[in-house]
Tab-separated table of C-alpha atoms in Angstrom:
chain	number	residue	atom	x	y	z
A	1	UNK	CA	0.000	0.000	0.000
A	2	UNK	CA	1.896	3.210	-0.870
A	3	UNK	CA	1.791	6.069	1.641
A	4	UNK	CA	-0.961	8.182	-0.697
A	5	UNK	CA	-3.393	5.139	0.029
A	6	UNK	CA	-2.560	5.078	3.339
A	7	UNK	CA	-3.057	8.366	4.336
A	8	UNK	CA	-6.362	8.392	2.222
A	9	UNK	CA	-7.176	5.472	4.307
A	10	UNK	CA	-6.534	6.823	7.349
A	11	UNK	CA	-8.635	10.286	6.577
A	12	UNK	CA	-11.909	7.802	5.844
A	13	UNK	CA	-11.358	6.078	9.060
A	14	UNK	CA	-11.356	9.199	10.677
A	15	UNK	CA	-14.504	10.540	9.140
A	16	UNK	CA	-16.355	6.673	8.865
A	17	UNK	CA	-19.683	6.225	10.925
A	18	UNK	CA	-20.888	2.964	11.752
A	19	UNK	CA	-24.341	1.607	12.098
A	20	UNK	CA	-25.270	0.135	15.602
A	21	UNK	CA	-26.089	-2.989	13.637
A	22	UNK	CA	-22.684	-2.300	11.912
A	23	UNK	CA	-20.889	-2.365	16.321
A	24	UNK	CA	-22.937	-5.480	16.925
A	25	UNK	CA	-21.334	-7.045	14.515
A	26	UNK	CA	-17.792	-5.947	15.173
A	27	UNK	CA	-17.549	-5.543	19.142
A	28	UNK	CA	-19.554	-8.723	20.311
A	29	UNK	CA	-21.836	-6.266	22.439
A	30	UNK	CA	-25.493	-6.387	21.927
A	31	UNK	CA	-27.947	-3.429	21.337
A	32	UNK	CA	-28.870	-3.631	24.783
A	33	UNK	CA	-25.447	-3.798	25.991
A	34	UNK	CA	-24.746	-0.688	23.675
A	35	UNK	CA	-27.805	0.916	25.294
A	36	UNK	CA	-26.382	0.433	28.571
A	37	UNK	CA	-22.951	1.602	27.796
A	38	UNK	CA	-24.442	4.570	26.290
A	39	UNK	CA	-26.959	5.849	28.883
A	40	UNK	CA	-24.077	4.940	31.597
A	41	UNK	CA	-22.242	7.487	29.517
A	42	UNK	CA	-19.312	5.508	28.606
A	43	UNK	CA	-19.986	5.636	25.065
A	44	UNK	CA	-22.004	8.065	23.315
A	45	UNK	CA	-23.368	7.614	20.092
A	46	UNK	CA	-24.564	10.568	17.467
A	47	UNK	CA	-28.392	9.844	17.564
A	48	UNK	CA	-31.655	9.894	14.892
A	49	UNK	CA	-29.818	7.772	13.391
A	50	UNK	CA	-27.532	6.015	15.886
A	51	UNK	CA	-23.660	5.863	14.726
A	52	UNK	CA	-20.249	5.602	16.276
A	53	UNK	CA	-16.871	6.456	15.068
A	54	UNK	CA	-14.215	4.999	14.320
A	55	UNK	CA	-12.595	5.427	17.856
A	56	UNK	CA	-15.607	4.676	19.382
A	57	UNK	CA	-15.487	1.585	17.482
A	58	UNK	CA	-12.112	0.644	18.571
A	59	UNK	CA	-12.908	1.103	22.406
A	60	UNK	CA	-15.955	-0.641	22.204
A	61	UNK	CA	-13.984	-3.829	20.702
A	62	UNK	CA	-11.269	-3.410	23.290
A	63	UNK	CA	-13.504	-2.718	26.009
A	64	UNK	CA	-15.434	-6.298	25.276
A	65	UNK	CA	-12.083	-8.038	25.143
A	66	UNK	CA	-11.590	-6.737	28.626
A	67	UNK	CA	-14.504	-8.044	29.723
A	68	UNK	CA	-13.094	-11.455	28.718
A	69	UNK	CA	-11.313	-10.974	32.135
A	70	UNK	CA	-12.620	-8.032	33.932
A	71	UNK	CA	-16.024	-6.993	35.081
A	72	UNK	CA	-17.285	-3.560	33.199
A	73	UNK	CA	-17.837	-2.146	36.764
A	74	UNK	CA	-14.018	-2.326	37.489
A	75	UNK	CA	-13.300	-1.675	33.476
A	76	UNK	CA	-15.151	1.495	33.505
A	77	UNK	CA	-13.974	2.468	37.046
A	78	UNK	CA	-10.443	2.504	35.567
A	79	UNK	CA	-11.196	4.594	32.198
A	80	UNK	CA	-13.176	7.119	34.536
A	81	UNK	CA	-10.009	7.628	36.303
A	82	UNK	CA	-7.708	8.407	33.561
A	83	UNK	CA	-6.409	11.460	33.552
A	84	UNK	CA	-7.794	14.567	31.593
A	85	UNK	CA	-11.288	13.787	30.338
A	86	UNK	CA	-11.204	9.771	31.700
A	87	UNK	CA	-13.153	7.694	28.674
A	88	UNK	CA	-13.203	10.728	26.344
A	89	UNK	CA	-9.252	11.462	26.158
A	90	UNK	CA	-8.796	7.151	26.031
A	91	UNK	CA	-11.373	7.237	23.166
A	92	UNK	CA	-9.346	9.783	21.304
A	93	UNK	CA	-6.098	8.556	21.697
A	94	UNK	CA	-6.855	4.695	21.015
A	95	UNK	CA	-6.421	4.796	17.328
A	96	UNK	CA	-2.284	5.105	17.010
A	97	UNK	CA	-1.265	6.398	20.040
A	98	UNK	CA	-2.243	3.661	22.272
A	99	UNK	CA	0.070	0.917	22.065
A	100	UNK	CA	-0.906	-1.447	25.233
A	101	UNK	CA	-3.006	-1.896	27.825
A	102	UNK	CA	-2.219	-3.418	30.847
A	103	UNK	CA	-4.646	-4.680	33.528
A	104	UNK	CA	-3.432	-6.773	36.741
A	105	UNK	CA	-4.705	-7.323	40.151
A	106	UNK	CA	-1.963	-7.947	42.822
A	107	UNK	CA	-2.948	-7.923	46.828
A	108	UNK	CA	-6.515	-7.187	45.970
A	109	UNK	CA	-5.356	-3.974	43.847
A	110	UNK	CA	-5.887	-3.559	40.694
A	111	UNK	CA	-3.191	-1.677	38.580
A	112	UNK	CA	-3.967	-0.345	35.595
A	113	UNK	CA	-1.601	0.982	32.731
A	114	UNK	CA	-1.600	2.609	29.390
A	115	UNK	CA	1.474	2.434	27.088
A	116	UNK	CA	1.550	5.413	24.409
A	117	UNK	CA	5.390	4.208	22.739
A	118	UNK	CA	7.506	1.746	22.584
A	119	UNK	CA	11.452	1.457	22.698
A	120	UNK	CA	12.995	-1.350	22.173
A	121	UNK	CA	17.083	-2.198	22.756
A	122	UNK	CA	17.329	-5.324	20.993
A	123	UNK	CA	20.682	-6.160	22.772
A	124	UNK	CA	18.744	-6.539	26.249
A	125	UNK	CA	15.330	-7.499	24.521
A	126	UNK	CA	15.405	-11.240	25.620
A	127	UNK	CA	16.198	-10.583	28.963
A	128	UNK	CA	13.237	-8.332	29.721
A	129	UNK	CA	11.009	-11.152	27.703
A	130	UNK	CA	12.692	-13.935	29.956
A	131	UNK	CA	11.833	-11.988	32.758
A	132	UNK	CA	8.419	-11.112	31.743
A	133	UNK	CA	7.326	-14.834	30.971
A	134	UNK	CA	8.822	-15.387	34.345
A	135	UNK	CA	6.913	-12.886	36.407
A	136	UNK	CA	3.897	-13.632	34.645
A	137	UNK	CA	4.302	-17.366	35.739
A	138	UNK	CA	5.105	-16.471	39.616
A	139	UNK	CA	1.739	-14.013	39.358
A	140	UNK	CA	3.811	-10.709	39.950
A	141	UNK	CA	3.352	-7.477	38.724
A	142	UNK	CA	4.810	-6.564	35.530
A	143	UNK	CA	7.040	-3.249	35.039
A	144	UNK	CA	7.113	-1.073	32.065
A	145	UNK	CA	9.623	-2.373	30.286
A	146	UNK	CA	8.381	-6.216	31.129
A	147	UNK	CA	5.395	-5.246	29.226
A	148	UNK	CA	7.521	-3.756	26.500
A	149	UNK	CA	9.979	-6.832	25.538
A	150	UNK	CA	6.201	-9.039	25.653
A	151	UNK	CA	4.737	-6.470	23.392
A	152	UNK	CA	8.118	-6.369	20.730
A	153	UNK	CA	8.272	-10.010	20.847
A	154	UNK	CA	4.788	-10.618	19.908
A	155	UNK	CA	5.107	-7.983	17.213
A	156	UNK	CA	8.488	-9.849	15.425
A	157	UNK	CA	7.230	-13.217	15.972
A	158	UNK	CA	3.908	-12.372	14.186
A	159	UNK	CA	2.644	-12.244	11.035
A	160	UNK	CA	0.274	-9.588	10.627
A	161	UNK	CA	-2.169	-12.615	9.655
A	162	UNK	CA	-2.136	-14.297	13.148
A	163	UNK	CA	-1.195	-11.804	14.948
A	164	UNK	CA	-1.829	-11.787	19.153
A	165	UNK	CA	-4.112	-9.661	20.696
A	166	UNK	CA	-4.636	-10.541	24.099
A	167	UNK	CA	-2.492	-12.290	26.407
A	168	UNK	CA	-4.523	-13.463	30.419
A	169	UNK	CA	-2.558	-15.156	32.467
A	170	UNK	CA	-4.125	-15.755	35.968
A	171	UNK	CA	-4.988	-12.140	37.016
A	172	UNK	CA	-3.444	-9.823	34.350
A	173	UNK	CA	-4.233	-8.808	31.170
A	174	UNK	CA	-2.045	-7.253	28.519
A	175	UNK	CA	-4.332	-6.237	25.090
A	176	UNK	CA	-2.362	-4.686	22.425
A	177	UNK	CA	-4.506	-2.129	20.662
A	178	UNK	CA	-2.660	-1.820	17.114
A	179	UNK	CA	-3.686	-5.499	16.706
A	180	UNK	CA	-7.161	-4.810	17.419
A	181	UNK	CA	-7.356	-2.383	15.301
A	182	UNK	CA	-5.742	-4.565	12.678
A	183	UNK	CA	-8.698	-7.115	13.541
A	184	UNK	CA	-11.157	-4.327	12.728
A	185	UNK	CA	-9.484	-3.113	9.755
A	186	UNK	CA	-10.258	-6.398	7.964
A	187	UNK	CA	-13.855	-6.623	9.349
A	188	UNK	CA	-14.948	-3.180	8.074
A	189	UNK	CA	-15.094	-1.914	4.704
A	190	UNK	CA	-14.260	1.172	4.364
A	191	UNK	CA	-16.539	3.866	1.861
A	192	UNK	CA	-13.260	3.402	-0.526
A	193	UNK	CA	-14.026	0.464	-1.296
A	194	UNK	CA	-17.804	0.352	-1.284
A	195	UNK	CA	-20.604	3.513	-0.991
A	196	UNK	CA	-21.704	2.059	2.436
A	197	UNK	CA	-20.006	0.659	4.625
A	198	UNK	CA	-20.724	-3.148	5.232
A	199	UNK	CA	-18.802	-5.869	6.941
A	200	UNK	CA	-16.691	-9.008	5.818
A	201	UNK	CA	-18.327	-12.113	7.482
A	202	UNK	CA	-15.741	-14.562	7.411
């Protein structure tokens, strides 16, 4: 794809509206559920007719992925608390500036982290991993930089195919967000491709 398509991709993601139907269909949640979520004031849709956006799109798929391991009470608790704006500022940065998200409970606590960039040293890059695995196995908490070496060595051991999304182990959760949106990227058809926007069952 050369960097004109991209960036003309890009600008239609930015402007794309999706259908409730359309959210059912890529986030797992059900009307009702979306109902909930929006009258709870976690996500709020345009109305007459009822559409998301994109990055509304991508927190509502990342947000049921969570749920996989967390309840929505303690899911929304966290977003509230996020610094300038809670949900709304998460919402806006999810598409490419969010690279990770990091969820674990440790003495009844539950910590909760949000990794913007990534660098990697690939000189020390399997000892952080080793370490990682490691501390993930003996249930402890996992640093900054343990989350980084998981997060690089998922990324150059996958194909963007099969890529990894989410990794649970006992009572942490690491999702990595540019994967969902990868997910979602081959679910939804953008307007380029087609005057309205419909989705790949597959």
């Amino acid at each position: 794809m050369t960097r004109e398509l991209r960036q003309t991709h890009f600008m239609l993601e930015k402007i794309a509206t999706f259908t409730e139907k359309q959210v059912v269909a890529l986030t797992g949640f059900s009307r009702k559920q979306l109902y909930n979520l929006s009258v709870s004031e976690i996500v709020q849709p345009k109305k007459n007719p009822i559409t998301y956006n994109w990055n509304q799109l991508i927190f509502l798929r990342v947000l049921n992925l969570l749920r996989e391991d967390w309840s929505l009470q303690v899911l929304e608790k966290l977003f509230r608390e996020f610094p300038d704006k809670g949900i709304e500022r998460v919402i806006e940065l999810i598409d490419g500036s969010l690279a990770v998200i990091l969820i674990a409970e440790k003495s009844g606590v539950i910590e909760f982290k949000m990794v913007t960039s990534l660098n990697f040293d690939d000189d020390i890059h399997n000892q952080f991993f080793k370490r990682a695995i490691d501390k993930i196995k003996n249930s402890k908490r996992l640093s900054y930089d343990d989350a980084s070496a998981i997060i690089s060595n998922v990324i150059d051991n996958c194909r963007e195919e099969d890529g990894i999304k989410k990794i649970s182990i006992k009572k942490q959760t690491l999702l990595i967000v540019p994967e969902v949106i990868r997910e979602l990227r081959k679910a939804a058809i953008l307007p380029e491709e087609q005057e309205d926007i419909t989705l790949k069952v597959g």
